[in-house]
């Protein structure tokens, strides 16, 4: 059982380019999340999905979009990357069927936008 | 908004005890989580508190006081492998997690 996988592991991207970060979970969790982690700021929620077919905005959604076509996959797209989107991106999932609803994290994608 | 504060860094000696404090001000409360994150890796779940009191799990314990907006994570019998960042996260009234910036613990021989 892999848990949560993310791809790519790292990427260097020119500003203005489009990029999709992939996230797949095999735990049949209902809810999935995308966070970015920046030094000194901690993890901040970008977008989330409580169940397949639904998505919602987190704390820092601007410049990002997501889709949730099925239970397992939750891709994050940067339509036109900017240097301020340089960060480490973590995908997470949770069962969302009651407390504590613990979130489990993927290994992360390190993205550099030049 | 949510405000979660924890110290930036702590250093302790192998075999000692370290207490990491976390204070929070959130809109609603539905539980507090502690995660461990080694450098370059994903956060991993350590503990969960939703009621006041102490939860013990091996060498790690976590305490919660909801009236004071306060929690701590206690690491006992420190080992070198405990060198990591420890993240305090609160589930607010919207059931979303808000994270503190993390406390980097360095264990020295």
Short mmCIF file of N, CA and C in Angstrom, two decimals, chain A residues 33 35 37 40-45 48 50 59 90 99-108 110, chain B residues 30 33 35 37 40-45 48 50 85 87 91 94-102:
data_model
loop_
_atom_site.label_atom_id
_atom_site.label_comp_id
_atom_site.label_asym_id
_atom_site.label_seq_id
_atom_site.Cartn_x
_atom_site.Cartn_y
_atom_site.Cartn_z
N UNK A 33 -6.52 17.36 0.25
CA UNK A 33 -6.11 18.74 0.52
C UNK A 33 -4.80 19.03 -0.21
N UNK A 35 -1.59 21.78 0.36
CA UNK A 35 -0.95 22.79 1.19
C UNK A 35 0.35 23.24 0.50
N UNK A 37 4.13 24.90 1.84
CA UNK A 37 4.92 25.12 3.05
C UNK A 37 6.09 26.02 2.72
N UNK A 40 9.14 29.61 7.79
CA UNK A 40 8.64 30.58 8.74
C UNK A 40 7.14 30.79 8.73
N UNK A 41 6.46 30.17 7.76
CA UNK A 41 5.02 30.39 7.65
C UNK A 41 4.20 29.14 7.95
N UNK A 42 4.82 28.01 7.99
CA UNK A 42 4.06 26.79 8.23
C UNK A 42 3.26 26.37 7.01
N UNK A 43 2.45 25.37 7.19
CA UNK A 43 1.61 24.84 6.12
C UNK A 43 0.36 25.70 5.96
N UNK A 44 0.07 26.07 4.71
CA UNK A 44 -1.14 26.86 4.43
C UNK A 44 -1.99 26.14 3.40
N UNK A 45 -3.28 26.08 3.66
CA UNK A 45 -4.21 25.34 2.82
C UNK A 45 -4.52 26.12 1.55
N UNK A 48 -9.18 22.35 -1.15
CA UNK A 48 -9.53 21.07 -0.56
C UNK A 48 -10.72 20.48 -1.30
N UNK A 50 -13.90 17.75 -0.17
CA UNK A 50 -14.51 16.90 0.87
C UNK A 50 -14.94 15.54 0.32
N UNK A 59 -6.97 28.91 2.37
CA UNK A 59 -6.46 30.21 2.80
C UNK A 59 -5.77 30.98 1.69
N UNK A 90 2.47 20.04 -0.48
CA UNK A 90 2.09 18.76 0.10
C UNK A 90 0.61 18.49 -0.17
N UNK A 99 -14.40 12.18 14.00
CA UNK A 99 -13.16 12.53 14.70
C UNK A 99 -12.27 11.31 14.87
N UNK A 100 -10.93 11.48 14.87
CA UNK A 100 -10.27 12.76 14.74
C UNK A 100 -10.08 13.24 13.30
N UNK A 101 -10.41 12.44 12.33
CA UNK A 101 -10.23 12.82 10.93
C UNK A 101 -8.80 13.27 10.66
N UNK A 102 -7.86 12.42 11.02
CA UNK A 102 -6.44 12.73 10.87
C UNK A 102 -6.07 12.84 9.40
N UNK A 103 -5.28 13.85 9.08
CA UNK A 103 -4.79 14.02 7.72
C UNK A 103 -3.43 13.33 7.57
N UNK A 104 -3.27 12.64 6.45
CA UNK A 104 -2.02 11.95 6.13
C UNK A 104 -1.43 12.59 4.89
N UNK A 105 -0.12 12.85 4.95
CA UNK A 105 0.53 13.65 3.93
C UNK A 105 1.34 12.83 2.94
N UNK A 106 1.38 13.32 1.70
CA UNK A 106 2.27 12.77 0.71
C UNK A 106 3.68 13.30 0.90
N UNK A 107 4.63 12.82 0.08
CA UNK A 107 6.04 13.17 0.27
C UNK A 107 6.40 14.58 -0.17
N UNK A 108 5.52 15.25 -0.90
CA UNK A 108 5.77 16.64 -1.28
C UNK A 108 6.39 16.80 -2.65
N UNK A 110 8.76 19.77 -4.53
CA UNK A 110 9.52 21.02 -4.37
C UNK A 110 9.52 21.74 -5.70
N UNK B 30 -12.23 22.20 17.11
CA UNK B 30 -12.64 20.81 16.91
C UNK B 30 -11.46 19.85 17.01
N UNK B 33 -3.89 18.87 16.85
CA UNK B 33 -3.02 17.81 16.38
C UNK B 33 -1.56 18.23 16.53
N UNK B 35 2.14 17.11 14.75
CA UNK B 35 2.80 16.37 13.70
C UNK B 35 4.30 16.51 13.87
N UNK B 37 7.90 16.43 11.64
CA UNK B 37 8.37 16.53 10.26
C UNK B 37 9.90 16.56 10.25
N UNK B 40 13.06 17.68 4.92
CA UNK B 40 12.89 17.14 3.58
C UNK B 40 11.84 16.07 3.45
N UNK B 41 11.09 15.83 4.52
CA UNK B 41 10.08 14.77 4.49
C UNK B 41 8.68 15.32 4.76
N UNK B 42 7.70 14.43 4.68
CA UNK B 42 6.31 14.83 4.94
C UNK B 42 6.03 14.87 6.43
N UNK B 43 5.08 15.70 6.86
CA UNK B 43 4.64 15.64 8.26
C UNK B 43 3.99 14.28 8.54
N UNK B 44 4.24 13.76 9.73
CA UNK B 44 3.60 12.51 10.16
C UNK B 44 2.87 12.75 11.46
N UNK B 45 1.71 12.15 11.61
CA UNK B 45 0.83 12.36 12.74
C UNK B 45 1.43 11.80 14.02
N UNK B 48 -3.41 13.60 19.00
CA UNK B 48 -4.66 14.34 18.83
C UNK B 48 -5.29 14.56 20.20
N UNK B 50 -8.79 16.51 21.93
CA UNK B 50 -10.02 17.28 21.75
C UNK B 50 -10.64 17.64 23.10
N UNK B 85 11.19 18.95 13.10
CA UNK B 85 10.25 20.03 13.39
C UNK B 85 8.95 19.43 13.91
N UNK B 87 4.97 20.30 14.53
CA UNK B 87 3.94 21.22 14.07
C UNK B 87 2.69 21.08 14.92
N UNK B 91 -7.86 22.31 14.50
CA UNK B 91 -9.03 22.21 13.62
C UNK B 91 -10.08 23.18 14.14
N UNK B 94 -14.57 25.58 11.15
CA UNK B 94 -14.85 25.18 9.76
C UNK B 94 -14.28 23.79 9.46
N UNK B 95 -13.74 23.13 10.47
CA UNK B 95 -13.16 21.79 10.34
C UNK B 95 -11.94 21.75 9.45
N UNK B 96 -11.30 22.88 9.23
CA UNK B 96 -10.06 22.94 8.48
C UNK B 96 -8.90 23.09 9.45
N UNK B 97 -7.75 22.49 9.11
CA UNK B 97 -6.58 22.58 9.96
C UNK B 97 -5.81 23.87 9.70
N UNK B 98 -5.44 24.54 10.78
CA UNK B 98 -4.53 25.68 10.70
C UNK B 98 -3.26 25.30 11.45
N UNK B 99 -2.12 25.52 10.81
CA UNK B 99 -0.85 25.08 11.36
C UNK B 99 -0.04 26.24 11.92
N UNK B 100 0.66 25.96 13.01
CA UNK B 100 1.70 26.86 13.45
C UNK B 100 2.91 26.72 12.54
N UNK B 101 3.88 27.61 12.72
CA UNK B 101 5.06 27.62 11.85
C UNK B 101 6.02 26.48 12.16
N UNK B 102 5.81 25.82 13.30
CA UNK B 102 6.66 24.68 13.64
C UNK B 102 7.78 25.04 14.59
#
